[in-house]
XYZ file of C-alpha atoms in Angstrom:
357
model
C 2.353 13.665 -18.370
C 5.923 12.504 -18.788
C 6.795 15.722 -20.655
C 5.822 17.949 -17.721
C 8.571 19.541 -15.613
C 9.011 17.589 -12.349
C 7.943 20.537 -10.173
C 4.711 21.002 -12.163
C 3.996 17.271 -11.955
C 4.438 17.390 -8.157
C 2.074 20.359 -7.950
C -0.556 18.351 -9.838
C -0.037 15.374 -7.550
C -0.520 17.503 -4.451
C -3.580 19.254 -5.876
C -5.485 16.086 -6.798
C -4.738 14.037 -3.681
C -8.251 14.382 -2.343
C -11.435 12.271 -2.106
C -13.140 14.163 -4.914
C -12.195 16.561 -7.677
C -12.034 17.344 -11.392
C -8.955 17.566 -13.603
C -9.161 19.130 -17.086
C -6.628 19.614 -19.864
C -6.183 19.789 -23.634
C -4.339 16.910 -25.275
C -2.611 17.219 -28.656
C -1.581 14.093 -30.530
C -1.569 13.088 -34.185
C -1.673 9.432 -33.098
C -4.754 9.476 -30.857
C -7.235 8.699 -33.668
C -4.788 6.685 -35.802
C -5.882 3.019 -35.883
C -2.471 2.017 -37.177
C -0.801 3.236 -33.998
C -0.732 0.941 -30.947
C -2.415 2.003 -27.753
C -0.615 3.194 -24.667
C -0.756 5.290 -21.524
C -1.680 8.931 -22.069
C -0.988 9.956 -18.498
C -0.521 8.235 -15.162
C -0.497 10.176 -11.889
C -0.013 8.499 -8.520
C -1.078 10.854 -5.735
C -0.871 9.501 -2.214
C -2.785 6.233 -2.503
C -4.862 7.597 -5.403
C -4.020 6.580 -8.953
C -5.268 8.441 -12.018
C -4.559 6.676 -15.283
C -5.646 7.539 -18.823
C -4.864 5.119 -21.615
C -5.908 4.426 -25.195
C -6.209 0.820 -26.298
C -5.630 -0.673 -29.756
C -9.361 -0.397 -30.548
C -9.403 3.408 -30.120
C -11.091 3.367 -26.731
C -9.867 5.769 -24.054
C -10.085 4.435 -20.499
C -9.870 6.470 -17.319
C -8.940 4.416 -14.265
C -9.267 5.826 -10.780
C -8.094 3.797 -7.824
C -8.010 4.426 -4.088
C -8.039 2.080 -1.086
C -11.529 3.151 -0.065
C -13.236 2.717 -3.441
C -11.108 0.179 -5.282
C -10.482 0.678 -9.017
C -13.146 1.973 -11.382
C -12.913 2.597 -15.106
C -14.802 4.951 -17.442
C -14.488 4.427 -21.205
C -15.050 6.653 -24.256
C -14.989 5.170 -27.784
C -13.064 7.418 -30.197
C -14.570 5.560 -33.153
C -17.823 7.392 -32.478
C -16.450 10.913 -32.848
C -14.641 12.912 -35.554
C -10.850 12.773 -35.570
C -8.987 15.868 -34.485
C -5.356 16.774 -33.707
C -6.367 18.071 -30.291
C -9.037 17.046 -27.796
C -10.446 18.347 -24.550
C -10.219 15.822 -21.692
C -11.555 15.924 -18.172
C -11.938 13.324 -15.481
C -13.742 13.639 -12.192
C -13.933 11.415 -9.156
C -15.874 11.106 -5.920
C -16.234 8.162 -3.528
C -19.470 7.254 -5.313
C -18.755 8.048 -8.965
C -16.024 8.341 -11.594
C -16.483 10.138 -14.930
C -14.515 10.746 -18.118
C -15.332 13.605 -20.506
C -13.715 13.839 -23.939
C -14.348 15.829 -27.109
C -12.434 17.044 -30.206
C -11.279 20.674 -30.172
C -13.201 21.456 -33.355
C -16.179 23.726 -34.064
C -19.544 22.265 -32.991
C -17.924 19.082 -31.686
C -19.711 17.554 -28.704
C -18.123 16.341 -25.515
C -18.857 12.681 -24.757
C -19.140 11.578 -21.140
C -18.853 8.133 -19.587
C -19.490 6.910 -16.040
C -17.085 4.506 -14.400
C -17.836 0.941 -13.371
C -15.922 -1.483 -11.157
C -12.802 -2.600 -12.999
C -11.669 -6.207 -13.216
C -8.187 -4.768 -13.551
C -7.219 -3.311 -10.166
C -4.364 -0.866 -9.621
C -2.482 0.003 -6.440
C 0.186 2.541 -5.580
C 2.992 0.769 -3.730
C 4.909 2.196 -0.782
C 7.839 2.534 -3.166
C 5.769 4.815 -5.408
C 5.446 2.151 -8.114
C 2.182 1.248 -9.857
C 1.045 -2.361 -9.504
C -1.705 -4.078 -11.478
C -3.656 -6.751 -9.626
C -5.819 -9.130 -11.638
C -7.206 -8.637 -15.145
C -10.214 -9.530 -17.258
C -11.183 -13.055 -16.279
C -8.468 -13.233 -13.618
C -9.571 -12.930 -9.980
C -6.913 -12.334 -7.339
C -7.221 -11.939 -3.566
C -4.853 -11.508 -0.654
C -2.064 -9.902 -2.695
C 1.122 -9.161 -0.729
C 4.231 -7.747 -2.397
C 7.506 -7.456 -0.481
C 10.909 -6.117 -1.453
C 13.946 -6.849 0.709
C 11.640 -7.994 3.467
C 9.613 -4.754 3.454
C 5.915 -4.614 2.461
C 5.269 -2.690 -0.743
C 1.649 -3.639 -1.468
C -0.716 -5.128 1.113
C -4.483 -5.731 1.004
C -6.561 -2.606 1.591
C -8.737 -2.342 4.689
C -11.777 -3.215 2.591
C -10.028 -6.213 1.029
C -8.709 -7.390 4.394
C -12.230 -7.438 5.814
C -13.492 -9.328 2.760
C -10.805 -11.946 3.326
C -11.868 -12.214 6.974
C -15.457 -12.952 5.983
C -14.281 -15.452 3.365
C -12.148 -17.273 5.935
C -15.142 -17.570 8.262
C -17.303 -18.912 5.427
C -14.679 -21.585 4.734
C -14.483 -22.454 8.435
C -18.257 -22.888 8.560
C -18.121 -25.608 5.897
C -16.193 -27.926 8.219
C -17.677 -31.140 9.587
C -16.851 -33.325 12.580
C -18.132 -36.354 14.488
C -17.271 -34.698 17.798
C -20.791 -33.346 18.279
C -21.575 -30.115 20.125
C -17.951 -29.441 21.067
C -17.202 -28.924 17.366
C -19.901 -26.237 17.181
C -18.399 -24.605 20.282
C -14.889 -24.518 18.821
C -16.051 -23.251 15.413
C -18.093 -20.486 17.067
C -15.237 -19.458 19.325
C -12.755 -19.419 16.452
C -15.242 -17.375 14.424
C -15.371 -14.756 17.195
C -11.576 -14.683 17.396
C -11.278 -14.207 13.624
C -13.936 -11.477 13.619
C -12.135 -9.435 16.260
C -8.821 -9.859 14.426
C -10.565 -8.705 11.240
C -12.048 -5.728 13.102
C -8.582 -4.752 14.299
C -6.995 -5.158 10.842
C -9.720 -3.166 9.102
C -9.728 -0.340 11.665
C -5.961 0.079 11.684
C -5.606 -0.049 7.903
C -8.521 2.304 7.223
C -7.290 4.752 9.860
C -3.999 5.058 7.977
C -5.495 4.942 4.475
C -7.522 8.097 5.037
C -4.396 10.235 5.312
C -3.119 8.758 2.031
C -6.444 9.635 0.390
C -5.871 13.330 1.036
C -7.461 13.790 4.453
C -5.405 15.566 7.111
C -5.616 13.910 10.535
C -5.548 15.943 13.727
C -2.324 14.443 15.069
C -2.176 16.899 17.976
C -5.509 15.587 19.267
C -4.250 12.014 18.835
C -1.150 12.795 20.881
C -3.273 14.463 23.560
C -5.555 11.425 23.698
C -2.965 8.636 23.677
C 0.114 10.007 25.432
C 0.246 10.810 29.155
C 0.557 14.374 30.373
C 4.164 14.059 31.506
C 5.250 12.908 28.015
C 3.324 15.715 26.337
C 4.920 18.266 28.642
C 8.331 16.761 27.872
C 7.853 17.497 24.157
C 6.723 14.151 22.758
C 4.912 15.876 19.867
C 8.095 17.439 18.495
C 10.025 14.212 19.069
C 7.437 12.176 17.142
C 7.526 14.615 14.234
C 11.332 14.457 14.101
C 11.389 10.660 14.278
C 8.740 10.415 11.548
C 10.680 12.753 9.263
C 13.874 10.743 9.788
C 11.990 7.528 8.978
C 10.437 9.062 5.855
C 6.890 8.609 7.109
C 4.082 10.744 8.507
C 3.612 11.527 12.172
C 0.353 9.557 12.232
C 1.961 6.493 10.665
C 4.809 6.733 13.153
C 2.429 6.938 16.117
C 0.570 3.836 14.919
C 3.813 1.945 14.236
C 4.856 2.577 17.854
C 1.713 0.790 19.051
C 0.266 3.810 20.826
C -3.239 2.900 19.635
C -4.639 -0.577 20.255
C -7.152 -1.044 17.442
C -8.413 -4.258 18.990
C -9.633 -2.179 21.923
C -13.048 -0.689 21.112
C -12.446 2.381 23.289
C -9.055 3.069 21.678
C -10.487 2.608 18.213
C -13.468 4.847 18.930
C -11.268 7.602 20.367
C -8.735 7.411 17.523
C -11.267 7.883 14.704
C -12.991 10.666 16.622
C -9.835 12.611 17.478
C -8.110 12.199 14.107
C -11.035 12.564 11.713
C -14.118 13.542 13.712
C -15.878 10.227 13.117
C -18.092 9.315 16.060
C -19.102 5.673 16.382
C -22.312 6.707 18.105
C -23.328 8.650 14.983
C -22.751 5.923 12.386
C -26.459 5.108 12.219
C -26.038 1.935 14.281
C -28.308 1.410 17.268
C -26.753 1.399 20.728
C -27.674 -2.256 21.344
C -25.617 -3.338 18.327
C -22.625 -1.327 19.543
C -22.931 -2.970 22.962
C -23.080 -6.400 21.312
C -19.947 -5.570 19.336
C -18.079 -4.716 22.524
C -19.315 -7.915 24.139
C -17.995 -10.022 21.253
C -14.610 -8.323 21.623
C -14.593 -9.221 25.338
C -15.578 -12.802 24.505
C -12.625 -13.043 22.150
C -10.242 -12.164 24.969
C -11.663 -14.968 27.125
C -11.430 -17.411 24.222
C -7.774 -16.523 23.602
C -6.650 -16.264 27.211
C -8.808 -18.981 28.806
C -9.680 -21.659 26.239
C -10.844 -21.963 22.603
C -13.367 -24.531 23.828
C -14.843 -22.354 26.569
C -18.497 -23.294 27.018
C -19.977 -20.030 28.347
C -18.764 -16.757 26.881
C -19.889 -14.396 29.657
C -19.529 -16.625 32.682
C -17.938 -13.926 34.854
C -21.067 -11.761 34.461
C -23.700 -14.443 35.096
C -25.767 -13.410 36.934
C -27.065 -10.743 36.447
C -26.521 -11.300 32.692
C -28.169 -14.176 30.897
C -25.627 -16.816 29.834
C -24.299 -16.626 26.266
C -23.286 -19.964 24.773
C -20.998 -20.468 21.746
C -23.626 -21.797 19.350
C -24.074 -21.448 15.607
C -26.639 -18.691 16.156
C -24.101 -16.779 18.249
C -21.577 -16.880 15.411
C -24.162 -15.802 12.832
C -25.274 -12.868 14.964
C -21.661 -11.819 15.537
C -20.914 -11.869 11.803
C -23.929 -9.638 11.122
C -22.947 -7.301 13.956
C -19.335 -6.799 12.828
C -20.258 -6.580 9.142
C -22.897 -3.947 9.857
C -20.468 -1.888 11.906
C -17.645 -2.031 9.347
C -20.000 -1.259 6.441
C -21.260 1.856 8.228
C -17.794 2.928 9.347
C -16.447 2.540 5.816
C -19.348 4.530 4.413
C -18.646 7.272 6.944
C -14.961 7.450 5.935
C -15.960 7.905 2.301
C -18.054 10.923 3.256
C -15.094 12.780 4.801
C -13.719 15.822 2.999
C -10.531 17.833 3.539
């Protein structure tokens, strides 16, 4: 698409920055079916945090890569060796949170269009905050926890989904530890597990909250301001001030609000209200039973006691006993907490993928 006028290219970027869609065009090239010509990128369109990339490799295979923070990178491939050569072809690619497709066929009489469905790609792509395209990993090369900084500023950070995966991995590593200290070791490992889980919950929630806007979903920032700023600030014109400050900083109003710390994503109530007000996601409608949601909130409270009282605290709910039954930091407690948080984040992530503009 490098030969498109800049204004047309921007119009395409704006039009396809959405969770699902279809993009069609005719492509003319004398080199596309020429085995003597090296492969290369046919078109590459970053759009928000979406990336759409079409390329032809040296073996005459056309690959369509689609990447977004919520879905990761998927690739659909069509083999040109299995169709008649032509100077022009019809191309179309489509994407949804659950599926990616590539359609390609020669612009000749009676030619058939070939379709391919995408699969998870070993080669991951990300759109950096500087607008650049970054490849992470490759065939046979696994990479995790990628952070790219320029002049001290983050350009590429792990997605919400990746950050949660790293949290779970860290807990798995912690669980492999051994000690001769007896039960106190189990207490400390359990308490640290709870602390890590709540930190992971906060990181996932904050990242995913911001990713949705970059995936083409428009947040209700007015409702966020109403929910998280006191009446006297709203009456004093905080909404207009936030918009002006965001524009001067080259960011969105939502990103600016979050950067100011107005929403505490480690606080279950704050997190619940933020997703509801901005995107209409209700935690009570995620398909998770109320007991699990109560357990989740309890684990968050336990984390605060662990951090502010002691990492070796021996009873997690001491201030509520009785009438509550005592909860001890045992291996079973850690295992149940991992299942609880993982279930919640899986369902929340699934719900975000179902959102539409």
